[in-house]
Each structure stands twice: as structure tokens, then as C-alpha cells.
Amino acid sequence: MLLIIYFICEQQVLIMNRIVILASGSGSNAENIIKYFNNNKSVSVTQVLSNKKDAKVLERAKRLKISNSYFNRDDFSKSDKILELLKEHADYVILAGFLWKIPESIINAFPNKIINIHPALLPKFGGKGMYGMHVHNAVVENEEKESGITIHYVNENYDEGAIIFQEKFKVLPSDTADDVANKVHKLEYEYFPKVIEQVISENG
Ligand code: GRF
């Protein structure tokens, strides 16, 4: 009897939640997430995938010894290649600066398991074309008093999935779009991995 209980406990301890990161650009968030979960007993980043052959995120993954590869539009949207790859390697899909819309087949295969980070306080400054410096420029041009980050589940519409977490900072009148970008990145590094960890632990 004791042996069985021990066996069950061991099984629970050994459950590993696998993350695959999709990113299109520099990948500083991807690197931060990989480092955060390095040696973690229940979460592991198994792959980094990019839709850009020369994306810096692929170099980062290589340096950190994480399996990485590139895919094209057909692999992603017109075939099941990436869907099958994700089914094989991911329990959670993390979008860290990933710019393509996620096909419905992938959304349906990972309900509430695809998480994105957006560099503003959604629903403001979201939607198609609102990414990277476009967002920060818009925040400054609109003379916003605050901006921040939004971590949310992904659904079939850009930036419209249920919000999991938001954090704000003050935008000063003297802040440039670069200053806003730096403040955003600081919050992203602090919270994104922790929020991912929290979601995974709440799902058991
Ligand atoms: C981040 O600001 C993220 O919010 C947005 O894209 C940016 C990616 O930055 N979705 P990096 O490539 O992780 O440095």
C-alpha cells in the first residue's frame, strides 16, 4: 500500500509541462522565459519556432541549447505541419513577439493553452498592425498618461482573448516611444514568466 502511494506521488512530481515559444523577432522575452524555467522541475521550454529565418530569437535559442527551427506560411496555415509539431512537443504555446495570426486548428487544439503578451493595456492599442514600435509611437502620440503590458489567452481575433494579467506604468510627458518600449520590456521580463508559471500551476 505504502509503495503504491509513493508511486502515485512520484508520478505527480514527475509531470512536466512543455512550452513551445513562437517568436518573430529579437526574442529577449523568449530568452528570459527560457532562463527562468531552466532546471525547473515541472516546466520546460522544449522548442523555439520562428516564422523569420534570420530572427535573432533563433540565435538566442541556439546559444541556450534549445531546439529551434523556422517555418513558412504554408507550414503554418496551409498544412498541419506546425499543428502536429506542437501537439508532439507542447502543452502550452507561448507567443513572445509573434506576429502572425494563429490558425483556428491550432487554437482548437490548445484551448486556453496559448498565451500572448501585448505591449500595451488592451483593449487600447491592440489589433492588426499594432505591434512593436507602432504601439509605443501611438501611446506617445495620443499623450497617454499610462501604458503597460497585457498577458492574455489567444483566440481567433488579434489581441481579443481573455485577459490574464495587466500591469501599468506612468508615461511621462518627456517619454519618447523608446522610453515607453524600455518600460514595457522591464515589466515583461518581470511578469511574463511568473504569470506563465502561475497559469500552469493553477491548471495542475
Ligand atoms: C514585446 O514587447 C511583446 O510585448 C511584443 O513583442 C515584443 C517582443 O520583444 N508582443 P522581444 O522580441 O521579446 O524582445
Coordinates of N, CA and C and ligand atoms in Angstrom, one line a residue:
M1 N 0.8 -1.2 0.0 CA 0.0 0.0 0.0 C 0.9 1.3 0.0
L2 N 1.8 1.3 0.9 CA 2.7 2.5 1.0 C 3.5 2.7 -0.3
L3 N 3.8 1.6 -0.8 CA 4.6 1.6 -2.1 C 3.8 2.2 -3.2
I4 N 2.5 1.9 -3.2 CA 1.6 2.4 -4.2 C 1.4 3.9 -4.1
I5 N 1.2 4.4 -2.8 CA 1.1 5.8 -2.5 C 2.4 6.5 -3.0
Y6 N 3.5 5.9 -2.6 CA 4.8 6.5 -3.0 C 4.9 6.7 -4.5
F7 N 4.4 5.6 -5.2 CA 4.5 5.6 -6.7 C 3.6 6.7 -7.3
I8 N 2.4 6.8 -6.7 CA 1.5 7.9 -7.2 C 2.1 9.2 -7.0
C9 N 2.7 9.5 -5.8 CA 3.3 10.8 -5.5 C 4.4 11.0 -6.5
E10 N 5.2 10.1 -6.7 CA 6.4 10.2 -7.6 C 5.9 10.6 -9.0
Q11 N 4.8 9.9 -9.5 CA 4.2 10.2 -10.8 C 3.8 11.7 -10.9
Q12 N 3.2 12.2 -9.8 CA 2.7 13.6 -9.8 C 3.9 14.5 -9.9
V13 N 4.9 14.2 -9.1 CA 6.1 15.1 -9.1 C 6.7 15.2 -10.5
L14 N 6.6 14.1 -11.2 CA 7.3 14.0 -12.5 C 6.6 14.6 -13.7
I15 N 5.4 15.1 -13.5 CA 4.6 15.6 -14.6 C 5.3 16.9 -15.1
M16 N 5.7 16.9 -16.4 CA 6.4 18.0 -17.0 C 5.5 18.8 -17.9
N17 N 5.3 20.1 -17.7 CA 4.6 20.9 -18.7 C 5.5 21.5 -19.7
R18 N 5.3 21.1 -20.9 CA 6.2 21.6 -22.0 C 5.7 22.8 -22.7
I19 N 6.6 23.7 -22.8 CA 6.3 25.0 -23.5 C 7.0 25.1 -24.9
V20 N 6.3 25.5 -25.9 CA 7.0 25.8 -27.1 C 6.7 27.3 -27.3
I21 N 7.8 28.1 -27.6 CA 7.7 29.5 -27.8 C 7.7 29.8 -29.3
L22 N 6.7 30.7 -29.7 CA 6.7 31.2 -31.1 C 7.1 32.7 -31.0
A23 N 8.1 33.0 -31.8 CA 8.5 34.4 -31.8 C 9.0 34.8 -33.2
S24 N 8.8 36.1 -33.5 CA 9.2 36.6 -34.9 C 10.4 37.5 -34.9
G25 N 10.9 38.0 -33.7 CA 11.9 39.0 -33.7 C 13.1 38.7 -32.8
S26 N 13.4 39.7 -32.1 CA 14.6 39.7 -31.2 C 14.6 38.5 -30.2
G27 N 13.5 38.3 -29.6 CA 13.4 37.2 -28.7 C 13.9 37.5 -27.3
S28 N 14.0 38.7 -26.8 CA 14.5 38.9 -25.5 C 13.6 38.3 -24.4
N29 N 12.3 38.4 -24.7 CA 11.3 37.7 -23.8 C 11.5 36.2 -23.8
A30 N 11.7 35.7 -25.0 CA 11.9 34.2 -25.1 C 13.1 33.8 -24.3
E31 N 14.2 34.6 -24.4 CA 15.4 34.2 -23.7 C 15.1 34.3 -22.2
N32 N 14.4 35.3 -21.8 CA 14.1 35.5 -20.3 C 13.2 34.3 -19.8
I33 N 12.3 33.9 -20.6 CA 11.4 32.7 -20.2 C 12.3 31.4 -20.2
I34 N 13.1 31.2 -21.2 CA 14.0 30.0 -21.2 C 14.8 30.0 -19.9
K35 N 15.4 31.1 -19.6 CA 16.3 31.2 -18.4 C 15.5 31.0 -17.1
Y36 N 14.3 31.5 -17.1 CA 13.5 31.4 -15.9 C 13.2 30.0 -15.6
F37 N 12.8 29.2 -16.6 CA 12.4 27.8 -16.4 C 13.6 26.8 -16.5
N38 N 14.8 27.3 -16.7 CA 15.9 26.4 -16.8 C 16.0 25.6 -15.5
N39 N 16.1 24.3 -15.6 CA 16.2 23.4 -14.4 C 14.9 23.4 -13.6
N40 N 13.8 23.9 -14.1 CA 12.5 23.8 -13.3 C 12.0 22.4 -13.4
K41 N 11.5 21.9 -12.3 CA 11.1 20.5 -12.3 C 9.7 20.2 -13.0
S42 N 8.9 21.3 -13.1 CA 7.6 21.0 -13.7 C 7.3 21.7 -15.0
V43 N 8.2 22.6 -15.4 CA 8.0 23.4 -16.7 C 9.3 23.4 -17.5
S44 N 9.2 23.0 -18.8 CA 10.4 23.1 -19.6 C 10.1 23.7 -21.0
V45 N 11.0 24.5 -21.4 CA 10.8 25.0 -22.8 C 11.5 24.0 -23.7
T46 N 10.7 23.4 -24.6 CA 11.2 22.4 -25.4 C 11.7 22.8 -26.8
Q47 N 11.0 23.9 -27.3 CA 11.4 24.4 -28.7 C 11.1 25.9 -28.8
V48 N 11.9 26.5 -29.7 CA 11.6 27.8 -30.1 C 11.4 27.8 -31.6
L49 N 10.2 28.3 -32.1 CA 9.9 28.3 -33.5 C 9.8 29.8 -34.0
S50 N 10.3 30.0 -35.2 CA 10.1 31.4 -35.7 C 9.6 31.3 -37.2
N51 N 8.9 32.3 -37.5 CA 8.4 32.5 -38.9 C 9.4 33.3 -39.7
K52 N 10.5 33.7 -39.1 CA 11.5 34.5 -39.8 C 12.9 33.7 -39.7
K53 N 13.4 33.4 -40.9 CA 14.6 32.6 -40.9 C 15.8 33.2 -40.2
D54 N 15.9 34.6 -40.2 CA 17.0 35.3 -39.6 C 16.7 35.9 -38.3
A55 N 15.6 35.5 -37.7 CA 15.2 36.2 -36.4 C 16.2 35.9 -35.4
K56 N 16.5 37.0 -34.6 CA 17.5 36.8 -33.5 C 17.1 35.8 -32.5
V57 N 15.8 35.6 -32.4 CA 15.4 34.6 -31.4 C 15.9 33.2 -31.6
L58 N 16.2 32.9 -32.9 CA 16.7 31.6 -33.2 C 18.2 31.5 -32.8
E59 N 18.9 32.6 -32.9 CA 20.3 32.6 -32.4 C 20.3 32.4 -30.9
R60 N 19.4 33.1 -30.2 CA 19.3 33.0 -28.8 C 19.1 31.6 -28.3
A61 N 18.1 31.0 -29.0 CA 17.7 29.6 -28.7 C 18.9 28.7 -28.8
K62 N 19.6 28.9 -30.0 CA 20.8 28.0 -30.2 C 21.8 28.2 -29.1
R63 N 22.1 29.4 -28.8 CA 23.0 29.7 -27.7 C 22.6 29.0 -26.4
L64 N 21.3 29.0 -26.1 CA 20.8 28.5 -24.9 C 20.5 27.0 -25.0
K65 N 20.9 26.4 -26.1 CA 20.8 25.0 -26.4 C 19.3 24.5 -26.3
I66 N 18.4 25.3 -26.9 CA 17.0 24.9 -27.0 C 16.8 24.6 -28.5
S67 N 16.2 23.5 -28.8 CA 15.8 23.1 -30.1 C 15.1 24.3 -30.8
N68 N 15.4 24.6 -32.0 CA 14.8 25.7 -32.7 C 14.7 25.5 -34.2
S69 N 13.6 26.1 -34.8 CA 13.5 26.0 -36.2 C 12.6 27.1 -36.8
Y70 N 12.7 27.1 -38.1 CA 12.0 28.2 -38.8 C 10.8 27.5 -39.6
F71 N 9.7 28.2 -39.8 CA 8.6 27.6 -40.6 C 8.1 28.7 -41.5
N72 N 7.5 28.3 -42.6 CA 6.9 29.3 -43.5 C 5.4 29.4 -43.4
R73 N 4.8 30.2 -44.2 CA 3.4 30.5 -44.2 C 2.6 29.2 -44.5
D74 N 3.1 28.4 -45.5 CA 2.4 27.2 -45.8 C 2.5 26.2 -44.7
D75 N 3.6 26.0 -44.0 CA 3.8 25.1 -42.9 C 2.8 25.5 -41.8
F76 N 2.5 26.8 -41.7 CA 1.8 27.2 -40.5 C 0.3 27.2 -40.8
S77 N -0.1 27.7 -41.9 CA -1.6 28.0 -42.2 C -2.2 27.0 -43.2
K78 N -1.3 26.5 -44.1 CA -1.9 25.7 -45.2 C -1.7 24.2 -45.0
S79 N -0.9 23.8 -44.0 CA -0.7 22.4 -43.7 C -0.8 22.2 -42.2
D80 N -0.8 20.9 -41.8 CA -0.8 20.6 -40.4 C 0.6 20.5 -39.8
K81 N 1.6 20.9 -40.5 CA 3.0 20.6 -40.1 C 3.3 21.2 -38.7
I82 N 2.9 22.5 -38.5 CA 3.2 23.1 -37.2 C 2.2 22.6 -36.1
L83 N 1.0 22.4 -36.5 CA 0.0 21.8 -35.6 C 0.5 20.5 -35.0
E84 N 1.0 19.6 -35.9 CA 1.4 18.3 -35.5 C 2.7 18.5 -34.6
L85 N 3.6 19.4 -35.0 CA 4.8 19.6 -34.2 C 4.4 20.1 -32.8
L86 N 3.5 21.0 -32.7 CA 3.1 21.5 -31.4 C 2.4 20.4 -30.6
K87 N 1.6 19.6 -31.2 CA 0.9 18.5 -30.5 C 2.0 17.6 -29.9
E88 N 3.1 17.4 -30.6 CA 4.1 16.5 -30.2 C 5.0 17.1 -29.0
H89 N 5.2 18.4 -29.1 CA 6.2 19.0 -28.2 C 5.6 20.0 -27.2
A90 N 4.3 20.3 -27.2 CA 3.9 21.4 -26.4 C 2.6 21.0 -25.6
D91 N 2.6 21.5 -24.3 CA 1.4 21.5 -23.5 C 0.9 23.0 -23.6
Y92 N 1.8 23.9 -23.6 CA 1.4 25.3 -23.7 C 2.2 26.0 -24.9
V93 N 1.6 26.9 -25.5 CA 2.2 27.6 -26.6 C 2.3 29.1 -26.2
I94 N 3.5 29.6 -26.1 CA 3.7 31.0 -25.7 C 4.2 31.8 -26.8
L95 N 3.4 32.9 -27.1 CA 3.7 33.8 -28.1 C 4.5 35.0 -27.5
A96 N 5.8 35.1 -27.9 CA 6.6 36.2 -27.3 C 7.1 37.0 -28.5
G97 N 6.2 38.0 -28.9 CA 6.6 38.8 -30.1 C 6.4 38.0 -31.4
F98 N 5.3 37.3 -31.4 CA 4.9 36.5 -32.7 C 3.9 37.3 -33.4
L99 N 4.1 37.5 -34.7 CA 3.3 38.5 -35.5 C 2.2 37.9 -36.4
W100 N 2.2 36.6 -36.6 CA 1.1 36.0 -37.4 C -0.1 35.6 -36.6
K101 N -1.2 35.7 -37.3 CA -2.4 35.2 -36.6 C -2.4 33.7 -36.5
I102 N -2.9 33.2 -35.4 CA -2.8 31.7 -35.1 C -4.0 31.0 -35.8
P103 N -3.7 30.0 -36.6 CA -4.8 29.3 -37.3 C -5.8 28.6 -36.3
E104 N -7.0 28.6 -36.8 CA -8.1 28.0 -35.9 C -7.8 26.6 -35.5
S105 N -7.1 25.8 -36.3 CA -6.8 24.4 -36.0 C -5.9 24.4 -34.8
I106 N -5.0 25.3 -34.7 CA -4.1 25.3 -33.5 C -4.8 25.8 -32.3
I107 N -5.6 26.9 -32.5 CA -6.4 27.4 -31.3 C -7.3 26.3 -30.7
N108 N -7.9 25.5 -31.6 CA -8.8 24.5 -31.1 C -8.1 23.4 -30.5
A109 N -6.9 23.1 -30.9 CA -6.1 22.0 -30.3 C -5.5 22.4 -28.9
F110 N -5.4 23.7 -28.6 CA -4.8 24.2 -27.4 C -5.7 25.2 -26.7
P111 N -6.9 24.7 -26.2 CA -7.9 25.7 -25.6 C -7.3 26.2 -24.3
N112 N -7.2 27.5 -24.2 CA -6.7 28.2 -23.0 C -5.2 27.7 -22.7
K113 N -4.5 27.4 -23.7 CA -3.1 26.9 -23.5 C -2.2 27.7 -24.4
I114 N -2.7 28.8 -25.1 CA -1.9 29.6 -25.9 C -2.0 31.0 -25.3
I115 N -0.8 31.5 -24.9 CA -0.7 32.8 -24.2 C 0.2 33.8 -24.9
N116 N -0.3 35.0 -25.0 CA 0.4 36.1 -25.7 C 0.7 37.2 -24.8
I117 N 1.7 37.9 -25.1 CA 2.0 39.2 -24.3 C 1.9 40.3 -25.3
H118 N 1.1 41.4 -24.9 CA 0.9 42.5 -25.7 C 1.5 43.8 -25.0
P119 N 2.3 44.6 -25.7 CA 3.0 45.7 -25.0 C 2.1 46.9 -24.8
A120 N 0.9 46.8 -24.4 CA 0.1 47.9 -24.0 C -1.1 47.4 -23.2
L121 N -1.9 48.4 -22.7 CA -3.1 48.0 -21.9 C -4.3 47.7 -22.8
L122 N -4.4 46.5 -23.2 CA -5.6 46.1 -24.0 C -6.9 46.4 -23.2
P123 N -8.0 46.8 -23.9 CA -8.2 46.8 -25.3 C -7.6 48.0 -26.1
K124 N -6.9 48.9 -25.4 CA -6.3 50.0 -26.1 C -5.1 49.5 -26.9
F125 N -4.9 50.1 -28.0 CA -3.7 49.9 -28.8 C -3.5 48.4 -29.2
G126 N -4.6 47.7 -29.5 CA -4.5 46.3 -29.9 C -5.0 46.2 -31.3
G127 N -4.9 45.0 -31.8 CA -5.5 44.7 -33.2 C -4.4 44.6 -34.2
K128 N -4.8 44.4 -35.5 CA -3.9 44.2 -36.6 C -3.0 45.5 -36.8
G129 N -1.8 45.2 -37.0 CA -0.8 46.4 -37.2 C -0.3 47.0 -35.9
M130 N -0.9 46.6 -34.8 CA -0.5 47.2 -33.5 C 0.6 46.3 -32.9
Y131 N 1.8 46.5 -33.3 CA 2.8 45.6 -32.7 C 4.1 46.5 -32.6
G132 N 5.0 46.1 -31.7 CA 6.3 46.7 -31.5 C 6.2 48.2 -31.4
M133 N 7.1 48.9 -32.1 CA 7.2 50.4 -32.0 C 5.9 51.1 -32.5
H134 N 5.1 50.4 -33.3 CA 3.8 51.0 -33.7 C 3.0 51.3 -32.5
V135 N 3.0 50.4 -31.5 CA 2.2 50.6 -30.3 C 2.8 51.7 -29.5
H136 N 4.1 51.7 -29.3 CA 4.7 52.7 -28.4 C 4.6 54.1 -29.0
N137 N 4.7 54.2 -30.4 CA 4.5 55.5 -31.0 C 3.1 56.0 -30.8
A138 N 2.2 55.1 -31.0 CA 0.7 55.5 -30.8 C 0.5 56.0 -29.4
V139 N 1.1 55.3 -28.4 CA 0.9 55.7 -27.0 C 1.4 57.1 -26.8
V140 N 2.6 57.4 -27.3 CA 3.2 58.8 -27.2 C 2.4 59.8 -27.9
E141 N 2.0 59.5 -29.2 CA 1.2 60.4 -30.0 C -0.1 60.8 -29.3
N142 N -0.7 59.8 -28.7 CA -2.0 60.0 -28.0 C -1.9 60.7 -26.7
E143 N -0.6 61.0 -26.3 CA -0.3 61.6 -25.0 C -1.0 60.8 -23.8
E144 N -0.9 59.5 -23.9 CA -1.4 58.7 -22.8 C -0.7 59.0 -21.5
K145 N -1.4 58.9 -20.4 CA -0.8 59.1 -19.1 C -0.2 57.8 -18.6
E146 N -0.7 56.7 -19.1 CA -0.1 55.4 -18.6 C -0.1 54.4 -19.8
S147 N 0.8 53.4 -19.7 CA 0.7 52.3 -20.6 C 1.1 51.1 -19.7
G148 N 1.4 50.0 -20.4 CA 1.7 48.8 -19.6 C 1.7 47.5 -20.4
I149 N 1.5 46.4 -19.8 CA 1.5 45.1 -20.5 C 0.2 44.4 -20.3
T150 N -0.1 43.5 -21.2 CA -1.3 42.7 -21.1 C -0.9 41.3 -21.5
I151 N -1.1 40.3 -20.6 CA -0.9 38.9 -20.9 C -2.3 38.3 -21.0
H152 N -2.5 37.6 -22.2 CA -3.9 37.1 -22.4 C -3.9 35.8 -23.2
Y153 N -5.0 35.1 -23.1 CA -5.2 33.9 -23.9 C -5.4 34.3 -25.3
V154 N -5.1 33.4 -26.2 CA -5.2 33.8 -27.6 C -6.5 33.1 -28.2
N155 N -7.3 33.9 -28.9 CA -8.4 33.4 -29.6 C -8.3 33.7 -31.1
E156 N -9.3 33.6 -31.9 CA -9.2 33.7 -33.3 C -9.0 35.2 -33.8
N157 N -9.2 36.2 -32.9 CA -9.0 37.6 -33.3 C -7.8 38.1 -32.6
Y158 N -7.1 39.0 -33.3 CA -5.9 39.6 -32.7 C -6.2 40.3 -31.4
D159 N -5.5 40.0 -30.4 CA -5.5 40.7 -29.1 C -6.8 40.7 -28.4
E160 N -7.7 39.8 -28.7 CA -9.0 39.8 -28.1 C -9.3 38.7 -27.1
G161 N -8.4 37.8 -26.9 CA -8.6 36.7 -25.9 C -8.7 37.2 -24.5
A162 N -9.2 36.3 -23.6 CA -9.4 36.8 -22.2 C -8.1 37.2 -21.6
I163 N -8.2 38.3 -20.9 CA -7.0 38.9 -20.2 C -6.7 38.1 -18.9
I164 N -5.4 37.8 -18.8 CA -5.0 37.0 -17.6 C -4.4 38.0 -16.6
F165 N -3.6 39.0 -17.1 CA -2.9 39.9 -16.2 C -2.5 41.2 -16.9
Q166 N -2.6 42.3 -16.2 CA -2.1 43.5 -16.7 C -1.3 44.3 -15.6
E167 N -0.3 45.0 -16.1 CA 0.5 45.9 -15.1 C 0.7 47.2 -15.9
K168 N 0.7 48.3 -15.1 CA 0.8 49.6 -15.7 C 2.1 50.3 -15.3
F169 N 2.4 51.3 -16.0 CA 3.5 52.3 -15.6 C 3.0 53.7 -16.1
K170 N 3.6 54.7 -15.5 CA 3.3 56.1 -15.9 C 4.1 56.5 -17.1
V171 N 3.4 57.1 -18.0 CA 4.1 57.7 -19.2 C 4.3 59.1 -18.9
L172 N 5.6 59.6 -18.8 CA 5.9 61.0 -18.5 C 5.8 61.8 -19.8
P173 N 5.4 63.1 -19.7 CA 5.3 63.9 -20.9 C 6.6 63.9 -21.7
S174 N 7.8 63.7 -21.0 CA 9.1 63.7 -21.7 C 9.4 62.3 -22.3
D175 N 8.6 61.3 -22.0 CA 9.0 60.0 -22.5 C 8.8 59.9 -24.1
T176 N 9.9 59.3 -24.7 CA 9.8 59.0 -26.1 C 9.2 57.6 -26.3
A177 N 9.0 57.2 -27.5 CA 8.5 55.9 -27.8 C 9.5 54.9 -27.3
D178 N 10.8 55.2 -27.5 CA 11.9 54.3 -27.0 C 11.8 54.1 -25.4
D179 N 11.6 55.2 -24.7 CA 11.4 55.1 -23.3 C 10.3 54.2 -22.9
V180 N 9.2 54.4 -23.6 CA 8.0 53.6 -23.3 C 8.3 52.1 -23.6
A181 N 9.0 51.8 -24.7 CA 9.4 50.5 -25.0 C 10.3 49.9 -23.9
N182 N 11.2 50.7 -23.4 CA 12.0 50.2 -22.3 C 11.3 49.8 -21.1
K183 N 10.3 50.7 -20.7 CA 9.5 50.5 -19.6 C 8.6 49.2 -19.7
V184 N 8.1 49.0 -21.0 CA 7.3 47.8 -21.3 C 8.2 46.6 -21.1
H185 N 9.4 46.6 -21.7 CA 10.2 45.4 -21.6 C 10.6 45.1 -20.2
K186 N 10.8 46.1 -19.4 CA 11.1 45.8 -18.0 C 10.0 45.1 -17.3
L187 N 8.8 45.5 -17.5 CA 7.6 44.8 -16.9 C 7.5 43.4 -17.5
E188 N 7.7 43.3 -18.8 CA 7.5 42.0 -19.4 C 8.5 41.0 -18.8
Y189 N 9.8 41.4 -18.6 CA 10.8 40.5 -18.1 C 10.4 40.1 -16.6
E190 N 9.8 41.0 -15.9 CA 9.5 40.7 -14.5 C 8.3 39.8 -14.4
Y191 N 7.3 40.0 -15.3 CA 6.0 39.3 -15.0 C 5.7 38.1 -15.9
F192 N 6.2 38.2 -17.2 CA 5.7 37.2 -18.1 C 6.0 35.7 -17.7
P193 N 7.2 35.4 -17.3 CA 7.5 34.0 -16.8 C 6.7 33.7 -15.6
K194 N 6.5 34.6 -14.7 CA 5.8 34.3 -13.4 C 4.3 34.1 -13.7
V195 N 3.7 34.8 -14.6 CA 2.3 34.6 -15.0 C 2.2 33.3 -15.7
I196 N 3.1 32.9 -16.6 CA 3.0 31.6 -17.2 C 3.1 30.5 -16.2
E197 N 4.0 30.6 -15.2 CA 4.1 29.6 -14.2 C 2.8 29.5 -13.3
Q198 N 2.2 30.7 -13.1 CA 1.0 30.7 -12.3 C -0.1 30.0 -13.0
V199 N -0.3 30.3 -14.3 CA -1.3 29.7 -15.1 C -1.1 28.1 -15.1
I200 N 0.1 27.7 -15.3 CA 0.4 26.3 -15.4 C 0.1 25.6 -14.0
S201 N 0.5 26.3 -13.0 CA 0.3 25.7 -11.6 C -1.2 25.6 -11.3
E202 N -2.0 26.7 -11.7 CA -3.4 26.6 -11.4 C -4.1 25.5 -12.2
N203 N -3.6 25.2 -13.4 CA -4.2 24.1 -14.2 C -3.8 22.7 -13.7
G204 N -2.9 22.7 -12.7 CA -2.5 21.5 -12.1 C -1.7 20.7 -13.0
Ligands
GRF1 C1 7.4 42.5 -26.7 O1 7.3 43.9 -26.4 C2 6.0 41.9 -26.7 O2 5.1 42.5 -25.9 C3 5.5 42.1 -28.1 O3 6.6 42.0 -28.9 C4 7.8 42.4 -28.2 C5 8.8 41.3 -28.4 O4 10.1 41.7 -27.9 N1 4.4 41.1 -28.4 P1 11.3 40.7 -27.8 O5 11.4 40.1 -29.2 O6 10.9 39.7 -26.8 O7 12.4 41.5 -27.4

